Amino acid sequence: MKTFSLALALLCSLVAVRSQEPARLSIETSDGRVEQVEPIAVDGGNARYKAFVLGGEMTTTRKLSDLTPESAFAFELAVAKPTTSEACFEFAKKAAAMQLFQQAGAQARRAVELAKGAPDEATQVAAIRSWGADLVESVCKAAVARKDLAVAQRSLGLLTTRLADQRSEEQLAQLSASVEHLHFTAVAAAAADRKAKVDAKKHDDLEKKLKPIYDKVTQGDKLQTQGIAKSKNTGQSAKLCEQSIDAYKAAGKALQELGKQLVEDADLAKEARVLGSHIHDSGIRSALHVANMLTVQSDFKNAMDWTTRILAFDPSNLEAKAMRHTIEVAQAEASESWRWNWQVVGDSPRPRGGSRW
């Protein structure tokens, strides 16, 4: 699962006002070769384009299936140049079918923008948002089924912050519970594996020392899950996640103090690293949810405060950076950009293409 920053810029440029000069596009084949091309047409399953080599050019054709999914989608988009809400919505669906999550969100956002002022604007936007919620929920459920915790948590976060109005509180609670169960199953499996590598007496001693910390972490996890499930009530959701952060902070402080006391205990150090990582990641997740809820409420000042805190702990966090930009611009268009930005947090950049879930 990769995020390809160059293609994101490329896709954004395709929906901007362009000059009369033909646009060039970088495409990548499935075997890793890259070409600079000028798209001409899509004929059936074939891409026809001008290729540029050593200052010259030639018109050629290759199968779209020879390209990476990201490049194939970008090529079709460049040829079609969709200018209506309906056309962009169809491209959003096409991107989703190709498992190009970020591109699907970008085209859905464009469809919403182009629907503005139309006689049936409300109907069009409602259809797009309903589709978006269905898509994100299906991704979350599929991730839970294949035990992909990272994607399950990410897609749940998108649904509960960007499209929570499309689901009842009960539906959000059920989906949150399934992701929480997956999380605790993974934690229990990892703990059992570590236990098998430590003798029984040592393990019991570790458990006794770490139990108060585990209890605080469990409290934080449960509060976070409750907060996510309550996303339709943004104020209550933010409050619960703030309480979860307090629990994580208390756990982190206690873990730090215990580590000072037992600095030469290798087994404790190993357990502390795992626990510390969980506390950090979960705290960031709760803080992101709070910032998202505040953004939904248009409380940009406090959302920015939380975003700044997140970046202090995780300077490379992509969603926090995107949210900071949204808040700085503080315009309706930027808010829509945030709502449909389905970029996958934590992915490392790749030169070409787009992100997939």
Coordinates of N, CA and C in Angstrom, one line a residue, residues 35-177:
E35 N 7.6 6.3 -18.9 CA 7.6 7.1 -20.2 C 6.9 8.4 -20.0
Q36 N 7.4 9.5 -20.7 CA 6.7 10.7 -20.8 C 5.9 10.7 -22.0
V37 N 4.6 10.9 -21.9 CA 3.7 10.7 -23.0 C 2.7 11.9 -23.1
E38 N 2.1 12.0 -24.3 CA 1.0 13.0 -24.5 C -0.2 12.1 -24.9
P39 N -1.2 11.9 -24.0 CA -2.3 11.1 -24.2 C -3.1 11.6 -25.4
I40 N -3.6 10.6 -26.2 CA -4.4 11.0 -27.4 C -5.8 10.4 -27.3
A41 N -5.9 9.1 -27.0 CA -7.2 8.4 -26.9 C -7.1 7.1 -26.2
V42 N -8.2 6.6 -25.8 CA -8.4 5.3 -25.3 C -9.3 4.5 -26.3
D43 N -8.8 3.5 -26.9 CA -9.5 2.7 -27.9 C -9.7 1.3 -27.3
G44 N -10.9 1.1 -26.8 CA -11.1 -0.2 -26.2 C -10.3 -0.3 -25.0
G45 N -9.4 -1.3 -25.0 CA -8.5 -1.5 -23.9 C -7.1 -1.0 -24.2
N46 N -7.0 -0.2 -25.2 CA -5.7 0.3 -25.6 C -5.5 1.8 -25.3
A47 N -4.3 2.2 -25.0 CA -3.9 3.6 -24.8 C -3.1 4.1 -26.0
R48 N -3.6 5.1 -26.7 CA -2.9 5.7 -27.8 C -2.3 7.0 -27.4
Y49 N -1.0 7.2 -27.7 CA -0.3 8.4 -27.2 C 0.9 8.8 -28.0
K50 N 1.4 10.0 -27.8 CA 2.7 10.4 -28.4 C 3.7 10.1 -27.3
A51 N 4.8 9.5 -27.8 CA 5.9 9.2 -26.9 C 7.1 10.1 -27.3
F52 N 7.9 10.5 -26.3 CA 9.0 11.4 -26.6 C 10.3 10.8 -26.2
V53 N 11.2 10.7 -27.3 CA 12.5 10.1 -27.1 C 13.6 10.9 -27.7
L54 N 14.6 11.3 -26.9 CA 15.7 12.0 -27.5 C 15.3 13.2 -28.3
G55 N 14.4 14.0 -27.9 CA 14.0 15.2 -28.6 C 13.0 15.0 -29.7
G56 N 12.7 13.7 -30.0 CA 11.8 13.4 -31.1 C 10.5 12.8 -30.5
E57 N 9.5 12.5 -31.3 CA 8.3 12.0 -30.9 C 7.7 11.0 -31.9
M58 N 6.9 10.1 -31.4 CA 6.2 9.1 -32.2 C 4.9 8.7 -31.6
T59 N 3.9 8.4 -32.4 CA 2.6 8.0 -31.9 C 2.6 6.4 -31.8
T60 N 2.2 5.9 -30.7 CA 2.2 4.5 -30.5 C 1.0 4.1 -29.6
T61 N 0.8 2.8 -29.5 CA -0.3 2.2 -28.8 C 0.2 1.1 -27.9
R62 N -0.4 1.0 -26.7 CA -0.1 -0.1 -25.8 C -1.4 -0.4 -25.0
K63 N -1.4 -1.6 -24.5 CA -2.6 -2.0 -23.7 C -2.6 -1.3 -22.4
L64 N -3.8 -0.8 -22.0 CA -3.9 -0.2 -20.7 C -3.5 -1.2 -19.6
S65 N -3.7 -2.5 -19.8 CA -3.4 -3.5 -18.8 C -1.9 -3.6 -18.6
D66 N -1.1 -3.0 -19.6 CA 0.4 -3.1 -19.4 C 0.9 -2.0 -18.4
L67 N 0.0 -1.1 -18.1 CA 0.3 0.0 -17.1 C -0.1 -0.4 -15.7
T68 N 0.6 0.3 -14.8 CA 0.1 0.1 -13.4 C -1.3 0.7 -13.3
P69 N -2.1 0.2 -12.3 CA -3.4 0.7 -12.2 C -3.5 2.3 -12.0
E70 N -2.5 2.8 -11.3 CA -2.5 4.3 -11.1 C -2.3 5.0 -12.4
S71 N -1.3 4.5 -13.3 CA -1.1 5.1 -14.5 C -2.2 4.9 -15.5
A72 N -2.8 3.8 -15.5 CA -3.9 3.5 -16.4 C -5.1 4.5 -16.1
F73 N -5.4 4.6 -14.8 CA -6.4 5.5 -14.4 C -6.1 7.0 -14.8
A74 N -4.9 7.4 -14.5 CA -4.4 8.8 -14.8 C -4.5 9.0 -16.3
F75 N -4.2 8.0 -17.1 CA -4.2 8.1 -18.6 C -5.7 8.3 -19.1
E76 N -6.6 7.5 -18.6 CA -8.0 7.6 -19.0 C -8.6 9.0 -18.5
L77 N -8.2 9.4 -17.3 CA -8.7 10.7 -16.8 C -8.2 11.8 -17.7
A78 N -6.9 11.7 -18.1 CA -6.3 12.8 -19.0 C -7.0 12.9 -20.3
V79 N -7.4 11.7 -20.9 CA -8.1 11.7 -22.1 C -9.5 12.2 -22.0
A80 N -10.2 11.8 -21.0 CA -11.6 12.2 -20.8 C -11.8 13.6 -20.4
K81 N -10.9 14.1 -19.6 CA -11.1 15.5 -19.1 C -12.5 15.8 -18.6
P82 N -13.0 15.0 -17.6 CA -14.4 15.2 -17.2 C -14.7 16.6 -16.6
T83 N -15.8 17.2 -17.1 CA -16.1 18.5 -16.6 C -17.5 18.6 -16.0
T84 N -18.1 17.5 -15.8 CA -19.5 17.5 -15.2 C -19.4 16.7 -13.9
S85 N -20.3 17.0 -13.0 CA -20.4 16.2 -11.8 C -20.7 14.7 -12.1
E86 N -21.5 14.4 -13.0 CA -21.9 13.1 -13.3 C -20.6 12.3 -13.8
A87 N -19.9 13.0 -14.7 CA -18.7 12.3 -15.3 C -17.6 12.1 -14.2
C88 N -17.4 13.0 -13.3 CA -16.4 12.9 -12.3 C -16.9 11.8 -11.3
F89 N -18.2 11.7 -11.1 CA -18.7 10.6 -10.2 C -18.4 9.3 -10.8
E90 N -18.6 9.1 -12.1 CA -18.3 7.9 -12.8 C -16.8 7.5 -12.6
F91 N -15.9 8.5 -12.7 CA -14.5 8.3 -12.6 C -14.2 7.9 -11.1
A92 N -14.9 8.5 -10.2 CA -14.7 8.1 -8.8 C -15.1 6.6 -8.6
K93 N -16.1 6.1 -9.2 CA -16.5 4.7 -9.2 C -15.5 3.8 -9.8
K94 N -15.0 4.3 -11.0 CA -14.0 3.6 -11.7 C -12.7 3.4 -10.8
A95 N -12.3 4.5 -10.2 CA -11.1 4.4 -9.3 C -11.3 3.5 -8.2
A96 N -12.5 3.5 -7.6 CA -12.8 2.6 -6.5 C -12.8 1.1 -7.0
A97 N -13.3 0.8 -8.2 CA -13.2 -0.5 -8.7 C -11.8 -1.0 -9.0
M98 N -10.9 0.0 -9.2 CA -9.5 -0.3 -9.4 C -8.7 -0.3 -8.1
Q99 N -9.4 -0.1 -7.0 CA -8.8 0.0 -5.7 C -7.8 1.1 -5.5
L100 N -8.2 2.2 -6.1 CA -7.4 3.5 -6.0 C -8.2 4.4 -5.1
F101 N -8.0 4.3 -3.8 CA -8.8 4.9 -2.8 C -8.6 6.5 -2.9
Q102 N -7.4 6.9 -3.0 CA -7.2 8.4 -3.0 C -7.8 9.0 -4.2
Q103 N -7.6 8.4 -5.4 CA -8.2 8.9 -6.6 C -9.7 8.9 -6.6
A104 N -10.3 7.9 -6.0 CA -11.8 7.9 -5.8 C -12.2 9.1 -5.0
G105 N -11.6 9.3 -3.9 CA -11.9 10.5 -3.1 C -11.8 11.8 -3.8
A106 N -10.7 11.9 -4.6 CA -10.4 13.2 -5.3 C -11.5 13.4 -6.4
Q107 N -11.9 12.4 -7.1 CA -13.0 12.5 -8.1 C -14.3 12.8 -7.5
A108 N -14.6 12.2 -6.3 CA -15.8 12.4 -5.6 C -15.9 13.9 -5.2
R109 N -14.8 14.4 -4.7 CA -14.7 15.8 -4.3 C -15.0 16.7 -5.5
R110 N -14.4 16.4 -6.6 CA -14.6 17.2 -7.8 C -16.1 17.1 -8.3
A111 N -16.7 15.9 -8.1 CA -18.1 15.8 -8.5 C -19.0 16.7 -7.6
V112 N -18.6 16.8 -6.3 CA -19.4 17.6 -5.4 C -19.2 19.1 -5.8
E113 N -18.0 19.5 -6.1 CA -17.7 20.9 -6.5 C -18.5 21.2 -7.7
L114 N -18.6 20.3 -8.7 CA -19.2 20.6 -10.0 C -20.7 20.6 -9.9
A115 N -21.2 20.0 -8.8 CA -22.7 19.9 -8.6 C -23.2 21.2 -8.0
K116 N -22.3 22.1 -7.5 CA -22.8 23.4 -6.9 C -23.6 24.2 -7.9
G117 N -24.7 24.7 -7.5 CA -25.5 25.5 -8.3 C -26.5 24.8 -9.3
A118 N -26.4 23.5 -9.3 CA -27.3 22.7 -10.2 C -28.6 22.6 -9.5
P119 N -29.7 22.6 -10.3 CA -31.1 22.5 -9.8 C -31.2 21.3 -8.8
D120 N -30.5 20.2 -9.1 CA -30.6 19.0 -8.2 C -29.4 18.8 -7.4
E121 N -28.7 19.9 -7.0 CA -27.5 19.8 -6.3 C -27.6 18.9 -5.1
A122 N -28.6 19.1 -4.3 CA -28.8 18.4 -3.0 C -28.9 16.9 -3.3
T123 N -29.6 16.5 -4.4 CA -29.8 15.1 -4.7 C -28.4 14.5 -5.2
Q124 N -27.7 15.3 -6.0 CA -26.4 14.8 -6.5 C -25.4 14.6 -5.3
V125 N -25.3 15.6 -4.5 CA -24.4 15.5 -3.4 C -24.7 14.4 -2.4
A126 N -26.0 14.2 -2.2 CA -26.5 13.1 -1.3 C -26.1 11.8 -1.8
A127 N -26.2 11.6 -3.2 CA -25.9 10.3 -3.8 C -24.4 10.1 -3.7
I128 N -23.6 11.1 -3.9 CA -22.1 10.9 -3.8 C -21.7 10.6 -2.4
R129 N -22.3 11.3 -1.4 CA -21.9 11.0 0.0 C -22.4 9.6 0.4
S130 N -23.5 9.2 0.0 CA -24.0 7.9 0.3 C -23.1 6.8 -0.3
W131 N -22.7 7.0 -1.6 CA -21.8 6.1 -2.2 C -20.4 6.0 -1.5
G132 N -19.9 7.2 -1.1 CA -18.7 7.3 -0.4 C -18.7 6.5 0.9
A133 N -19.8 6.7 1.7 CA -19.9 6.0 2.9 C -20.0 4.5 2.7
D134 N -20.7 4.0 1.7 CA -20.8 2.6 1.4 C -19.4 2.0 1.0
L135 N -18.7 2.8 0.2 CA -17.4 2.4 -0.2 C -16.4 2.2 1.0
V136 N -16.3 3.3 1.8 CA -15.4 3.2 3.0 C -15.8 2.1 4.0
E137 N -17.1 2.0 4.2 CA -17.5 0.9 5.1 C -17.1 -0.5 4.5
S138 N -17.3 -0.7 3.2 CA -17.0 -2.0 2.6 C -15.5 -2.2 2.7
V139 N -14.6 -1.2 2.6 CA -13.2 -1.4 2.7 C -12.9 -1.8 4.1
C140 N -13.5 -1.1 5.1 CA -13.3 -1.4 6.5 C -13.6 -2.9 6.8
K141 N -14.8 -3.3 6.4 CA -15.2 -4.7 6.7 C -14.3 -5.7 6.0
A142 N -13.9 -5.4 4.8 CA -13.0 -6.3 4.1 C -11.6 -6.4 4.8
A143 N -11.2 -5.3 5.3 CA -9.9 -5.3 6.1 C -10.0 -6.1 7.4
V144 N -11.2 -5.9 8.0 CA -11.4 -6.7 9.3 C -11.4 -8.2 8.9
A145 N -12.1 -8.6 7.8 CA -12.1 -10.0 7.4 C -10.8 -10.6 7.1
R146 N -9.9 -9.8 6.5 CA -8.5 -10.3 6.2 C -7.5 -9.9 7.3
K147 N -8.0 -9.4 8.4 CA -7.2 -9.1 9.6 C -6.1 -8.0 9.3
D148 N -6.5 -7.0 8.6 CA -5.6 -5.9 8.2 C -6.0 -4.8 9.1
L149 N -5.3 -4.7 10.3 CA -5.7 -3.7 11.3 C -5.5 -2.3 10.9
A150 N -4.4 -2.0 10.2 CA -4.1 -0.7 9.8 C -5.1 -0.1 8.9
V151 N -5.5 -0.9 7.9 CA -6.5 -0.4 6.9 C -7.9 -0.3 7.6
A152 N -8.2 -1.2 8.5 CA -9.5 -1.2 9.2 C -9.6 0.0 10.0
Q153 N -8.5 0.4 10.7 CA -8.6 1.6 11.6 C -8.6 2.8 10.7
R154 N -7.9 2.9 9.6 CA -7.9 4.1 8.8 C -9.2 4.3 8.1
S155 N -9.8 3.2 7.6 CA -11.1 3.4 6.9 C -12.2 3.7 7.9
L156 N -12.1 3.1 9.1 CA -13.1 3.5 10.1 C -13.0 5.0 10.5
G157 N -11.7 5.4 10.6 CA -11.5 6.8 10.9 C -12.1 7.8 9.8
L158 N -12.0 7.4 8.5 CA -12.6 8.2 7.5 C -14.1 8.2 7.6
L159 N -14.7 7.1 7.8 CA -16.1 7.0 7.9 C -16.7 7.8 9.0
T160 N -16.0 7.7 10.2 CA -16.5 8.4 11.4 C -16.2 9.9 11.5
T161 N -15.3 10.3 10.6 CA -15.0 11.8 10.7 C -15.5 12.5 9.4
R162 N -15.5 11.9 8.3 CA -15.8 12.6 7.0 C -17.3 12.3 6.6
L163 N -17.8 11.1 7.0 CA -19.1 10.7 6.5 C -20.0 10.1 7.6
A164 N -19.8 10.5 8.8 CA -20.5 10.0 9.9 C -22.0 10.2 9.8
D165 N -22.4 11.3 9.2 CA -23.9 11.5 9.0 C -24.6 10.5 8.2
Q166 N -23.8 9.7 7.5 CA -24.4 8.7 6.6 C -24.7 7.4 7.3
R167 N -24.4 7.3 8.6 CA -24.6 6.1 9.4 C -25.2 6.4 10.7
S168 N -26.0 5.5 11.2 CA -26.6 5.6 12.5 C -25.6 5.4 13.6
E169 N -25.9 5.8 14.8 CA -24.9 5.6 15.9 C -24.7 4.1 16.1
E170 N -25.8 3.4 16.0 CA -25.7 1.9 16.2 C -24.8 1.3 15.1
Q171 N -24.9 1.7 13.9 CA -24.1 1.2 12.8 C -22.6 1.5 13.1
L172 N -22.3 2.8 13.5 CA -21.0 3.1 13.8 C -20.4 2.3 15.0
A173 N -21.3 2.1 16.0 CA -20.8 1.3 17.1 C -20.5 -0.1 16.8
Q174 N -21.3 -0.7 15.9 CA -21.0 -2.1 15.5 C -19.7 -2.2 14.7
L175 N -19.5 -1.2 13.8 CA -18.3 -1.3 13.0 C -17.1 -1.0 13.9
S176 N -17.2 -0.1 14.8 CA -16.1 0.2 15.8 C -15.8 -1.0 16.6
A177 N -16.8 -1.7 17.0 CA -16.6 -2.9 17.9 C -15.9 -4.0 17.1

